[in-house]
Amino acid sequence: MQSDIKREREAGSGSLRPCVLLTGATGFLGRELLWKLARELPPEKDIVCIIRHDREAGPGIQAQTPPQATPQERAERRLRVLLAEAPPDLAESGPRQKRILALYGDISKPRLGLSEESFLTLAARVTDIYHGAATVRFDLPLAEARRTNVAGTREVLALATAAARQPASLLRRLHYIGTAFVAGTRRGLIREDELGRGAESCAGPAFHNTYEQTKYEAEAVVREHMAAGLPVSIYRPSIVVGDSQSGYTSSFKVMYWPLKVFASGLLPIVPASRASIVDLVPVDFVINAIWALGSRDDTVGRCYHLAAGPEHATSIGEAIDIAAQFFRVYKPLFVPAAAYERYVRPVLRILLRGKARRALDTGRVYVPYLNYQASFDTSNARRDLRESGLTVPDVRTYFATLLKYCVDSNWGKRRIS
Ligand SMILES: NC(=O)c1ccc[n+]([C@@H]2O[C@H](COP(=O)([O-])OP(=O)(O)OC[C@H]3O[C@@H](n4cnc5c(N)ncnc54)[C@H](OP(=O)(O)O)[C@@H]3O)[C@@H](O)[C@H]2O)c1
């Protein structure tokens, strides 16, 4: 326990070296952001990652720590596992890795699960907070999703506020990673400077799921703090996919799940209209854009869609045509979602067994995204990224690269060096 407190001090307090705080480092976007920060930040800045321990992170994330290990040791072990997978230019034990520190914490707990001493010292050290931790599950009960996404964001805001109130505050900014899907069930063009609820403009629920709702609520709280003067930038990615150059992804969630089912030929009928909008954005663009926008002083207080936008989004029909050709499977039949739900699904549930039936049930949460009718305006992002030269690539130029990576890596089961 004694050594635990000492380690926590090193990350959460210690020498009062300035640091950048990252939440969600063990996740899909977070790890790529960690590599970016490790490359770009000056060597005198530590990167402190708030990491839960393996048991809290859920099944499949056991980090093989001895049973008597403390939470801090478990968090450190998870960071070591993560760092072992760092790109070659950030080789393990290299100087760029040494300033990356794990701090055991859980954003859904008061003070992020930190001791008061750690919390306050972190507030004194931190220059930038990148908050990406969230639950991205679509099917969680509302209270559970709120605990992480809303209450967790409130705790991060409390830290940022405490940092801003320090006598000689080092805080530059809170970088909040939201989602373009806070738009919920709205249709048409969604602007970056608005946060509106779907039900205001049309009948029916405002959100497709508890993920959208809780990210909406979280962004509303972030905006309140921003309006009160806290320096914040909001980044709203759309559907983030793998690297546009290599296809690499560490996560096969979101778009990849329906794609895998489709590639297996288990999806002869798709509950969608061919013209539905699919807005994909590659992870390398998202990370580079967050860094580029976050490095400019004039972007404080702004919100950005990191998305393909109407110019580069594709349609379900087009995406499926490319995938069908790539995986050499038959093009499926498109059935309107309402008719599918009423007539097709009940029959399929009777006919299908085992894996196919499970896929039918799991797939239900993706149906709204096969029928999406909103597009994300990217005017602010394009304007403020112009100087950096960063532009979002058109999905047609890299979609096949993503699909190839899925096959080569056997959907993440095979490691590709
Ligand atoms: N992926 C996308 O397509 C996409 C699109 C738009 C926006 N976003 C946003 O981007 C952010 C990252 O998403 P992602 O796809 O990278 O998700 P992810 O892979 O599921 O990663 C989520 C991260 O949050 C951490 N986390 C969750 N609950 C926590 C808690 N209570 N305390 C501390 N850490 C916690 C997870 O830690 P464990 O490893 O311990 O679970 C993990 O590091 C989210 O804010 C999401 O809304 C993602």
CSV table of C-alpha atoms and ligand atoms in Angstrom, one decimal:
chain,number,residue,atom,x,y,z
A,1,MET,CA,0.0,0.0,0.0
A,2,GLN,CA,2.9,2.3,0.9
A,3,SER,CA,4.5,1.9,-2.5
A,4,ASP,CA,1.0,2.3,-4.1
A,5,ILE,CA,0.7,5.8,-2.5
A,6,LYS,CA,4.2,6.6,-3.6
A,7,ARG,CA,3.5,5.6,-7.2
A,8,GLU,CA,0.2,7.5,-7.2
A,9,ARG,CA,2.2,10.5,-6.0
A,10,GLU,CA,4.6,10.2,-8.9
A,11,ALA,CA,1.7,10.3,-11.4
A,12,GLY,CA,-0.7,12.5,-9.5
A,13,SER,CA,1.6,14.8,-7.8
A,14,GLY,CA,5.3,14.3,-7.3
A,15,SER,CA,7.6,16.9,-8.7
A,16,LEU,CA,4.9,19.2,-10.1
A,17,ARG,CA,6.2,18.9,-13.6
A,18,PRO,CA,3.6,20.1,-16.0
A,19,CYS,CA,1.6,17.3,-17.4
A,20,VAL,CA,-1.1,16.5,-19.9
A,21,LEU,CA,-4.0,14.3,-18.7
A,22,LEU,CA,-5.6,11.7,-20.9
A,23,THR,CA,-8.7,9.6,-20.1
A,24,GLY,CA,-9.6,6.6,-22.2
A,25,ALA,CA,-6.0,5.7,-23.2
A,26,THR,CA,-6.7,2.0,-23.3
A,27,GLY,CA,-9.5,2.5,-25.8
A,28,PHE,CA,-9.6,2.7,-29.6
A,29,LEU,CA,-9.2,6.5,-30.0
A,30,GLY,CA,-7.3,7.0,-26.8
A,31,ARG,CA,-4.3,4.8,-27.6
A,32,GLU,CA,-3.9,6.6,-31.0
A,33,LEU,CA,-4.1,9.9,-29.1
A,34,LEU,CA,-1.5,8.7,-26.7
A,35,TRP,CA,0.9,7.9,-29.5
A,36,LYS,CA,0.3,11.4,-31.0
A,37,LEU,CA,0.9,13.1,-27.6
A,38,ALA,CA,4.0,11.1,-27.0
A,39,ARG,CA,5.4,12.2,-30.4
A,40,GLU,CA,4.4,15.9,-30.3
A,41,LEU,CA,4.6,17.0,-26.7
A,42,PRO,CA,7.9,18.5,-25.4
A,43,PRO,CA,10.0,16.1,-23.4
A,44,GLU,CA,9.5,18.0,-20.1
A,45,LYS,CA,5.8,17.3,-20.1
A,46,ASP,CA,4.5,14.1,-18.5
A,47,ILE,CA,1.5,12.3,-19.9
A,48,VAL,CA,-0.7,11.0,-17.1
A,49,CYS,CA,-3.3,8.4,-18.1
A,50,ILE,CA,-6.2,7.7,-15.8
A,51,ILE,CA,-6.7,4.0,-16.1
A,52,ARG,CA,-9.1,1.7,-14.4
A,53,HIS,CA,-7.8,-1.7,-13.3
A,54,ASP,CA,-8.4,-4.8,-15.3
A,55,ARG,CA,-11.2,-6.2,-13.2
A,56,GLU,CA,-13.2,-3.0,-13.5
A,57,ALA,CA,-12.7,-2.8,-17.3
A,58,GLY,CA,-14.7,-6.0,-17.8
A,59,PRO,CA,-14.2,-9.4,-19.3
A,60,GLY,CA,-11.4,-9.9,-21.8
A,61,ILE,CA,-9.3,-7.2,-20.3
A,62,GLN,CA,-7.4,-9.1,-17.6
A,63,ALA,CA,-3.9,-7.8,-17.4
A,64,GLN,CA,-2.5,-10.8,-15.6
A,65,THR,CA,-1.6,-9.1,-12.4
A,66,PRO,CA,-1.2,-11.2,-9.3
A,67,PRO,CA,-4.4,-11.4,-7.2
A,68,GLN,CA,-2.9,-9.3,-4.4
A,69,ALA,CA,-1.9,-6.5,-6.8
A,70,THR,CA,-3.2,-3.0,-5.8
A,71,PRO,CA,-5.4,-1.0,-8.1
A,72,GLN,CA,-2.5,1.3,-8.9
A,73,GLU,CA,-0.3,-1.7,-9.8
A,74,ARG,CA,-3.0,-3.1,-12.0
A,75,ALA,CA,-3.4,0.2,-13.8
A,76,GLU,CA,0.3,0.3,-14.3
A,77,ARG,CA,0.3,-3.2,-15.7
A,78,ARG,CA,-2.4,-2.2,-18.2
A,79,LEU,CA,-0.3,0.7,-19.3
A,80,ARG,CA,2.8,-1.5,-19.8
A,81,VAL,CA,0.7,-3.9,-21.9
A,82,LEU,CA,-0.5,-1.0,-23.9
A,83,LEU,CA,3.0,0.5,-24.3
A,84,ALA,CA,4.3,-2.8,-25.5
A,85,GLU,CA,2.1,-2.3,-28.5
A,86,ALA,CA,3.3,1.2,-29.3
A,87,PRO,CA,4.5,2.0,-32.8
A,88,PRO,CA,8.2,1.4,-33.5
A,89,ASP,CA,9.2,5.1,-33.2
A,90,LEU,CA,7.9,5.0,-29.6
A,91,ALA,CA,9.8,1.9,-28.8
A,92,GLU,CA,9.4,0.4,-25.3
A,93,SER,CA,11.6,1.9,-22.6
A,94,GLY,CA,12.5,4.7,-25.0
A,95,PRO,CA,12.7,8.2,-23.5
A,96,ARG,CA,9.3,9.1,-25.0
A,97,GLN,CA,7.7,6.3,-23.1
A,98,LYS,CA,9.3,7.1,-19.7
A,99,ARG,CA,7.2,10.2,-19.1
A,100,ILE,CA,3.9,8.3,-19.8
A,101,LEU,CA,2.5,7.5,-16.4
A,102,ALA,CA,-0.6,5.5,-15.3
A,103,LEU,CA,-2.7,6.8,-12.5
A,104,TYR,CA,-5.4,4.5,-11.2
A,105,GLY,CA,-8.7,6.1,-11.5
A,106,ASP,CA,-12.3,5.6,-12.5
A,107,ILE,CA,-14.1,8.6,-14.0
A,108,SER,CA,-17.4,7.6,-12.7
A,109,LYS,CA,-16.3,7.9,-9.1
A,110,PRO,CA,-16.1,11.2,-7.1
A,111,ARG,CA,-12.8,13.0,-7.9
A,112,LEU,CA,-12.2,10.4,-10.7
A,113,GLY,CA,-11.5,7.9,-7.9
A,114,LEU,CA,-8.3,9.8,-6.9
A,115,SER,CA,-7.3,10.8,-3.4
A,116,GLU,CA,-7.9,14.4,-2.6
A,117,GLU,CA,-4.2,15.0,-2.6
A,118,SER,CA,-3.7,13.5,-6.0
A,119,PHE,CA,-6.7,15.3,-7.4
A,120,LEU,CA,-5.5,18.7,-6.2
A,121,THR,CA,-1.9,18.2,-7.3
A,122,LEU,CA,-3.0,17.0,-10.7
A,123,ALA,CA,-5.1,20.3,-10.9
A,124,ALA,CA,-1.9,22.2,-10.2
A,125,ARG,CA,0.2,20.3,-12.8
A,126,VAL,CA,-2.2,19.9,-15.7
A,127,THR,CA,-1.9,22.0,-18.8
A,128,ASP,CA,-4.3,20.1,-21.1
A,129,ILE,CA,-6.9,17.5,-20.4
A,130,TYR,CA,-7.9,15.2,-23.2
A,131,HIS,CA,-11.2,13.5,-22.2
A,132,GLY,CA,-12.1,10.5,-24.3
A,133,ALA,CA,-13.2,7.9,-21.7
A,134,ALA,CA,-16.7,6.9,-22.2
A,135,THR,CA,-18.9,3.9,-22.6
A,136,VAL,CA,-19.7,3.5,-26.3
A,137,ARG,CA,-22.2,0.7,-25.9
A,138,PHE,CA,-25.5,1.4,-27.4
A,139,ASP,CA,-27.5,-1.0,-25.2
A,140,LEU,CA,-26.7,0.0,-21.7
A,141,PRO,CA,-29.5,1.0,-19.3
A,142,LEU,CA,-29.7,4.8,-19.1
A,143,ALA,CA,-28.5,5.1,-15.5
A,144,GLU,CA,-25.4,3.0,-16.2
A,145,ALA,CA,-24.5,5.0,-19.4
A,146,ARG,CA,-25.0,8.2,-17.5
A,147,ARG,CA,-22.7,7.1,-14.7
A,148,THR,CA,-19.7,7.0,-17.1
A,149,ASN,CA,-20.6,9.5,-19.8
A,150,VAL,CA,-22.4,12.3,-17.8
A,151,ALA,CA,-21.2,11.9,-14.2
A,152,GLY,CA,-17.7,11.0,-15.5
A,153,THR,CA,-17.6,14.1,-17.6
A,154,ARG,CA,-18.7,16.2,-14.6
A,155,GLU,CA,-15.8,14.8,-12.6
A,156,VAL,CA,-13.4,15.7,-15.4
A,157,LEU,CA,-14.9,19.2,-15.5
A,158,ALA,CA,-14.4,19.5,-11.8
A,159,LEU,CA,-10.8,18.8,-12.3
A,160,ALA,CA,-10.5,21.3,-15.1
A,161,THR,CA,-12.3,23.9,-12.9
A,162,ALA,CA,-10.0,23.2,-10.0
A,163,ALA,CA,-7.0,23.6,-12.4
A,164,ALA,CA,-8.4,26.8,-13.8
A,165,ARG,CA,-8.8,28.2,-10.2
A,166,GLN,CA,-5.2,27.5,-9.2
A,167,PRO,CA,-3.4,30.8,-8.3
A,168,ALA,CA,-0.9,30.3,-11.1
A,169,SER,CA,-3.0,28.1,-13.2
A,170,LEU,CA,-1.2,26.1,-15.9
A,171,LEU,CA,-4.4,25.0,-17.6
A,172,ARG,CA,-4.6,25.7,-21.3
A,173,ARG,CA,-7.6,23.7,-22.2
A,174,LEU,CA,-10.0,20.8,-21.8
A,175,HIS,CA,-10.2,18.9,-25.1
A,176,TYR,CA,-13.6,17.1,-24.9
A,177,ILE,CA,-14.2,14.2,-27.3
A,178,GLY,CA,-17.9,14.1,-28.0
A,179,THR,CA,-19.7,12.6,-31.0
A,180,ALA,CA,-21.5,13.9,-34.0
A,181,PHE,CA,-24.3,11.5,-33.0
A,182,VAL,CA,-25.5,13.8,-30.2
A,183,ALA,CA,-27.8,14.9,-33.1
A,184,GLY,CA,-29.8,11.8,-32.2
A,185,THR,CA,-32.9,11.4,-34.5
A,186,ARG,CA,-32.6,14.8,-36.1
A,187,ARG,CA,-32.5,14.9,-39.9
A,188,GLY,CA,-30.8,17.2,-42.5
A,189,LEU,CA,-27.7,19.2,-42.0
A,190,ILE,CA,-26.4,19.4,-38.4
A,191,ARG,CA,-24.2,22.4,-37.6
A,192,GLU,CA,-21.2,22.4,-35.3
A,193,ASP,CA,-22.3,25.3,-33.2
A,194,GLU,CA,-25.7,23.8,-32.3
A,195,LEU,CA,-26.7,21.1,-29.8
A,196,GLY,CA,-30.4,20.4,-30.4
A,197,ARG,CA,-32.7,17.5,-29.6
A,198,GLY,CA,-34.4,15.4,-32.2
A,199,ALA,CA,-37.8,15.5,-30.6
A,200,GLU,CA,-37.9,19.3,-30.9
A,201,SER,CA,-38.3,19.1,-34.6
A,202,CYS,CA,-40.2,15.9,-35.1
A,203,ALA,CA,-42.4,13.5,-33.2
A,204,GLY,CA,-40.8,10.4,-31.6
A,205,PRO,CA,-37.8,9.8,-29.4
A,206,ALA,CA,-34.9,12.3,-29.6
A,207,PHE,CA,-32.2,9.6,-29.5
A,208,HIS,CA,-31.7,6.2,-30.9
A,209,ASN,CA,-30.0,4.8,-27.8
A,210,THR,CA,-28.6,5.6,-24.4
A,211,TYR,CA,-25.2,6.3,-25.9
A,212,GLU,CA,-26.4,9.2,-28.0
A,213,GLN,CA,-28.6,10.5,-25.1
A,214,THR,CA,-25.8,10.5,-22.5
A,215,LYS,CA,-23.2,12.0,-24.9
A,216,TYR,CA,-25.8,14.7,-25.6
A,217,GLU,CA,-26.3,15.3,-21.9
A,218,ALA,CA,-22.5,15.3,-21.3
A,219,GLU,CA,-21.9,17.8,-24.1
A,220,ALA,CA,-24.6,20.1,-22.7
A,221,VAL,CA,-22.8,20.1,-19.3
A,222,VAL,CA,-19.5,20.8,-21.1
A,223,ARG,CA,-21.1,23.7,-23.0
A,224,GLU,CA,-22.4,25.2,-19.7
A,225,HIS,CA,-18.9,25.2,-18.3
A,226,MET,CA,-17.5,26.6,-21.6
A,227,ALA,CA,-20.1,29.4,-21.5
A,228,ALA,CA,-19.0,30.1,-17.9
A,229,GLY,CA,-15.5,30.7,-19.1
A,230,LEU,CA,-13.7,27.3,-18.8
A,231,PRO,CA,-11.3,27.0,-21.8
A,232,VAL,CA,-12.7,24.0,-23.8
A,233,SER,CA,-12.7,22.7,-27.3
A,234,ILE,CA,-15.3,20.1,-28.4
A,235,TYR,CA,-14.4,17.5,-31.1
A,236,ARG,CA,-17.3,15.5,-32.5
A,237,PRO,CA,-16.1,12.6,-34.6
A,238,SER,CA,-18.7,10.7,-36.7
A,239,ILE,CA,-18.1,6.9,-37.1
A,240,VAL,CA,-14.4,6.4,-36.6
A,241,VAL,CA,-12.8,3.7,-38.7
A,242,GLY,CA,-9.2,2.4,-39.1
A,243,ASP,CA,-6.1,4.2,-40.4
A,244,SER,CA,-6.6,5.5,-44.0
A,245,GLN,CA,-3.1,4.5,-45.1
A,246,SER,CA,-2.8,1.0,-43.5
A,247,GLY,CA,-6.3,0.1,-42.6
A,248,TYR,CA,-5.1,-0.7,-39.1
A,249,THR,CA,-7.6,-0.6,-36.3
A,250,SER,CA,-7.3,-1.9,-32.7
A,251,SER,CA,-11.1,-2.1,-32.4
A,252,PHE,CA,-13.6,-4.0,-34.4
A,253,LYS,CA,-16.7,-2.4,-32.8
A,254,VAL,CA,-19.2,0.1,-34.4
A,255,MET,CA,-19.0,-0.2,-38.2
A,256,TYR,CA,-16.9,-3.4,-38.1
A,257,TRP,CA,-19.5,-5.6,-36.4
A,258,PRO,CA,-22.2,-5.3,-39.2
A,259,LEU,CA,-19.4,-5.5,-41.8
A,260,LYS,CA,-18.1,-8.8,-40.4
A,261,VAL,CA,-21.6,-10.2,-40.4
A,262,PHE,CA,-22.1,-9.1,-43.9
A,263,ALA,CA,-18.7,-10.6,-45.0
A,264,SER,CA,-19.7,-13.9,-43.5
A,265,GLY,CA,-22.8,-14.0,-45.9
A,266,LEU,CA,-25.1,-14.0,-42.9
A,267,LEU,CA,-26.9,-10.9,-44.0
A,268,PRO,CA,-29.1,-11.6,-47.1
A,269,ILE,CA,-31.5,-8.9,-46.1
A,270,VAL,CA,-30.6,-5.4,-44.9
A,271,PRO,CA,-33.1,-3.3,-43.1
A,272,ALA,CA,-32.1,-0.1,-44.7
A,273,SER,CA,-32.7,2.3,-47.6
A,274,ARG,CA,-29.9,2.4,-50.1
A,275,ALA,CA,-29.7,6.2,-49.9
A,276,SER,CA,-29.1,6.4,-46.1
A,277,ILE,CA,-26.1,8.5,-45.2
A,278,VAL,CA,-22.9,6.8,-43.9
A,279,ASP,CA,-20.4,9.2,-42.5
A,280,LEU,CA,-17.1,7.5,-41.8
A,281,VAL,CA,-13.9,9.2,-40.8
A,282,PRO,CA,-10.5,7.5,-40.4
A,283,VAL,CA,-8.8,7.5,-37.0
A,284,ASP,CA,-5.6,9.1,-38.3
A,285,PHE,CA,-7.5,12.1,-39.5
A,286,VAL,CA,-9.4,12.4,-36.2
A,287,ILE,CA,-6.3,12.3,-34.1
A,288,ASN,CA,-4.3,14.7,-36.3
A,289,ALA,CA,-7.2,17.1,-36.4
A,290,ILE,CA,-7.6,17.0,-32.6
A,291,TRP,CA,-3.9,17.8,-32.3
A,292,ALA,CA,-3.9,20.5,-34.9
A,293,LEU,CA,-7.1,22.2,-33.7
A,294,GLY,CA,-6.1,21.9,-30.0
A,295,SER,CA,-2.7,23.5,-30.7
A,296,ARG,CA,-4.3,26.7,-31.9
A,297,ASP,CA,-5.2,29.3,-29.4
A,298,ASP,CA,-8.2,30.7,-31.4
A,299,THR,CA,-10.0,27.3,-31.3
A,300,VAL,CA,-10.9,27.6,-27.6
A,301,GLY,CA,-14.7,27.7,-27.1
A,302,ARG,CA,-15.4,26.1,-30.5
A,303,CYS,CA,-17.0,22.8,-31.5
A,304,TYR,CA,-15.9,20.8,-34.5
A,305,HIS,CA,-17.4,18.0,-36.5
A,306,LEU,CA,-14.6,15.6,-37.4
A,307,ALA,CA,-16.5,13.9,-40.1
A,308,ALA,CA,-16.7,13.2,-43.8
A,309,GLY,CA,-19.5,15.8,-44.0
A,310,PRO,CA,-21.9,16.0,-46.9
A,311,GLU,CA,-19.0,16.3,-49.4
A,312,HIS,CA,-17.4,13.0,-48.6
A,313,ALA,CA,-20.0,10.8,-46.9
A,314,THR,CA,-21.2,7.8,-48.7
A,315,SER,CA,-24.5,5.9,-48.8
A,316,ILE,CA,-25.3,2.5,-47.4
A,317,GLY,CA,-26.0,1.3,-50.9
A,318,GLU,CA,-22.6,2.3,-52.1
A,319,ALA,CA,-20.7,1.0,-49.1
A,320,ILE,CA,-22.5,-2.4,-49.4
A,321,ASP,CA,-21.8,-2.6,-53.1
A,322,ILE,CA,-18.0,-2.1,-52.5
A,323,ALA,CA,-18.0,-4.6,-49.6
A,324,ALA,CA,-20.0,-7.2,-51.6
A,325,GLN,CA,-17.5,-7.0,-54.4
A,326,PHE,CA,-14.6,-7.1,-52.0
A,327,PHE,CA,-15.8,-10.1,-49.9
A,328,ARG,CA,-17.4,-11.8,-53.0
A,329,VAL,CA,-20.8,-12.2,-51.4
A,330,TYR,CA,-24.2,-11.6,-53.0
A,331,LYS,CA,-25.6,-8.1,-52.7
A,332,PRO,CA,-28.3,-8.2,-50.1
A,333,LEU,CA,-32.0,-7.3,-50.5
A,334,PHE,CA,-32.8,-3.9,-49.0
A,335,VAL,CA,-36.0,-3.8,-47.0
A,336,PRO,CA,-37.4,-0.7,-45.3
A,337,ALA,CA,-36.6,-0.8,-41.6
A,338,ALA,CA,-40.3,-0.6,-40.5
A,339,ALA,CA,-41.4,-3.5,-42.8
A,340,TYR,CA,-38.3,-5.5,-41.8
A,341,GLU,CA,-39.1,-5.1,-38.1
A,342,ARG,CA,-42.8,-5.9,-38.6
A,343,TYR,CA,-42.6,-8.8,-41.0
A,344,VAL,CA,-39.1,-10.1,-41.7
A,345,ARG,CA,-37.5,-10.1,-38.3
A,346,PRO,CA,-40.2,-12.2,-36.5
A,347,VAL,CA,-39.9,-14.8,-39.3
A,348,LEU,CA,-36.1,-14.9,-39.2
A,349,ARG,CA,-36.2,-15.3,-35.4
A,350,ILE,CA,-38.2,-18.4,-35.9
A,351,LEU,CA,-36.1,-19.8,-38.7
A,352,LEU,CA,-32.6,-18.9,-37.5
A,353,ARG,CA,-30.6,-20.7,-34.7
A,354,GLY,CA,-27.3,-20.3,-33.0
A,355,LYS,CA,-24.8,-17.8,-34.4
A,356,ALA,CA,-27.2,-16.4,-37.0
A,357,ARG,CA,-29.9,-15.8,-34.5
A,358,ARG,CA,-27.5,-14.1,-32.1
A,359,ALA,CA,-26.3,-11.9,-34.9
A,360,LEU,CA,-30.0,-11.0,-35.7
A,361,ASP,CA,-30.5,-9.9,-32.1
A,362,THR,CA,-27.2,-8.1,-31.6
A,363,GLY,CA,-27.7,-6.3,-35.0
A,364,ARG,CA,-30.8,-4.5,-33.8
A,365,VAL,CA,-28.8,-1.7,-32.3
A,366,TYR,CA,-27.2,-0.9,-35.6
A,367,VAL,CA,-30.4,-0.5,-37.6
A,368,PRO,CA,-30.7,3.3,-36.9
A,369,TYR,CA,-27.3,3.8,-38.4
A,370,LEU,CA,-28.3,1.9,-41.6
A,371,ASN,CA,-31.1,4.4,-42.0
A,372,TYR,CA,-29.4,7.6,-41.0
A,373,GLN,CA,-30.8,10.8,-42.5
A,374,ALA,CA,-28.5,13.5,-41.1
A,375,SER,CA,-25.2,14.8,-42.3
A,376,PHE,CA,-22.6,16.7,-40.4
A,377,ASP,CA,-21.6,20.2,-41.5
A,378,THR,CA,-17.8,20.5,-41.2
A,379,SER,CA,-17.4,24.2,-42.0
A,380,ASN,CA,-15.7,25.1,-38.7
A,381,ALA,CA,-13.3,22.2,-38.9
A,382,ARG,CA,-12.4,22.8,-42.6
A,383,ARG,CA,-11.8,26.5,-41.9
A,384,ASP,CA,-9.6,26.0,-38.8
A,385,LEU,CA,-7.7,23.1,-40.3
A,386,ARG,CA,-6.9,24.9,-43.5
A,387,GLU,CA,-3.6,26.2,-42.2
A,388,SER,CA,-2.5,22.7,-41.2
A,389,GLY,CA,-3.3,21.3,-44.6
A,390,LEU,CA,-5.3,18.5,-43.1
A,391,THR,CA,-8.3,17.4,-45.1
A,392,VAL,CA,-10.6,14.5,-44.5
A,393,PRO,CA,-10.0,11.8,-47.1
A,394,ASP,CA,-12.9,10.5,-49.2
A,395,VAL,CA,-14.0,7.1,-48.0
A,396,ARG,CA,-13.9,5.8,-51.6
A,397,THR,CA,-10.1,6.2,-51.5
A,398,TYR,CA,-9.5,4.1,-48.5
A,399,PHE,CA,-12.5,1.8,-47.9
A,400,ALA,CA,-10.9,-1.2,-49.7
A,401,THR,CA,-7.8,-0.7,-47.5
A,402,LEU,CA,-10.0,-1.0,-44.4
A,403,LEU,CA,-11.6,-4.2,-45.7
A,404,LYS,CA,-8.2,-5.7,-46.6
A,405,TYR,CA,-7.0,-5.1,-43.1
A,406,CYS,CA,-10.1,-6.9,-41.7
A,407,VAL,CA,-9.3,-9.9,-43.8
A,408,ASP,CA,-5.5,-9.9,-43.2
A,409,SER,CA,-5.9,-9.5,-39.5
A,410,ASN,CA,-8.8,-12.0,-39.4
A,411,TRP,CA,-10.9,-9.3,-37.8
A,412,GLY,CA,-8.3,-8.6,-35.1
A,413,LYS,CA,-7.5,-12.2,-34.2
A,414,ARG,CA,-4.2,-12.2,-36.1
A,415,ARG,CA,-1.4,-9.7,-35.4
A,416,ILE,CA,0.1,-7.9,-38.4
A,417,SER,CA,3.5,-6.5,-37.8
B,1,LIG,N1,-15.3,4.9,-32.0
B,1,LIG,C1,-16.0,5.7,-32.6
B,1,LIG,O1,-16.5,5.5,-33.8
B,1,LIG,C2,-16.4,7.1,-32.0
B,1,LIG,C3,-17.1,8.0,-32.8
B,1,LIG,C4,-17.4,9.2,-32.2
B,1,LIG,C5,-17.0,9.6,-30.9
B,1,LIG,N2,-16.3,8.6,-30.2
B,1,LIG,C6,-15.9,9.0,-28.9
B,1,LIG,O2,-14.6,8.8,-28.7
B,1,LIG,C7,-14.3,8.4,-27.4
B,1,LIG,C8,-13.5,7.1,-27.3
B,1,LIG,O3,-14.3,6.1,-28.0
B,1,LIG,P1,-13.6,4.7,-28.4
B,1,LIG,O4,-14.3,4.2,-29.6
B,1,LIG,O5,-12.1,4.8,-28.3
B,1,LIG,O6,-14.1,3.8,-27.1
B,1,LIG,P2,-13.5,2.6,-26.4
B,1,LIG,O7,-12.5,1.9,-27.4
B,1,LIG,O8,-14.6,1.8,-25.9
B,1,LIG,O9,-12.6,3.2,-25.3
B,1,LIG,C9,-13.3,3.8,-24.1
B,1,LIG,C10,-12.2,4.2,-23.1
B,1,LIG,O10,-12.9,4.7,-22.0
B,1,LIG,C11,-12.4,4.1,-20.8
B,1,LIG,N3,-13.4,4.1,-19.8
B,1,LIG,C12,-14.7,3.7,-19.9
B,1,LIG,N4,-15.3,3.9,-18.7
B,1,LIG,C13,-14.3,4.4,-17.8
B,1,LIG,C14,-14.3,4.7,-16.4
B,1,LIG,N5,-15.4,4.6,-15.7
B,1,LIG,N6,-13.2,5.2,-15.9
B,1,LIG,C15,-12.0,5.3,-16.6
B,1,LIG,N7,-12.0,5.0,-18.0
B,1,LIG,C16,-13.1,4.5,-18.5
B,1,LIG,C17,-12.1,2.7,-21.3
B,1,LIG,O11,-11.3,2.1,-20.3
B,1,LIG,P3,-11.3,0.4,-20.1
B,1,LIG,O12,-10.2,-0.1,-21.0
B,1,LIG,O13,-10.9,0.3,-18.7
B,1,LIG,O14,-12.6,-0.1,-20.4
B,1,LIG,C18,-11.4,3.0,-22.6
B,1,LIG,O15,-10.1,3.4,-22.4
B,1,LIG,C19,-15.6,8.4,-26.7
B,1,LIG,O16,-15.8,9.5,-25.9
B,1,LIG,C20,-16.6,8.2,-27.8
B,1,LIG,O17,-17.9,8.8,-27.4
B,1,LIG,C21,-16.0,7.4,-30.7
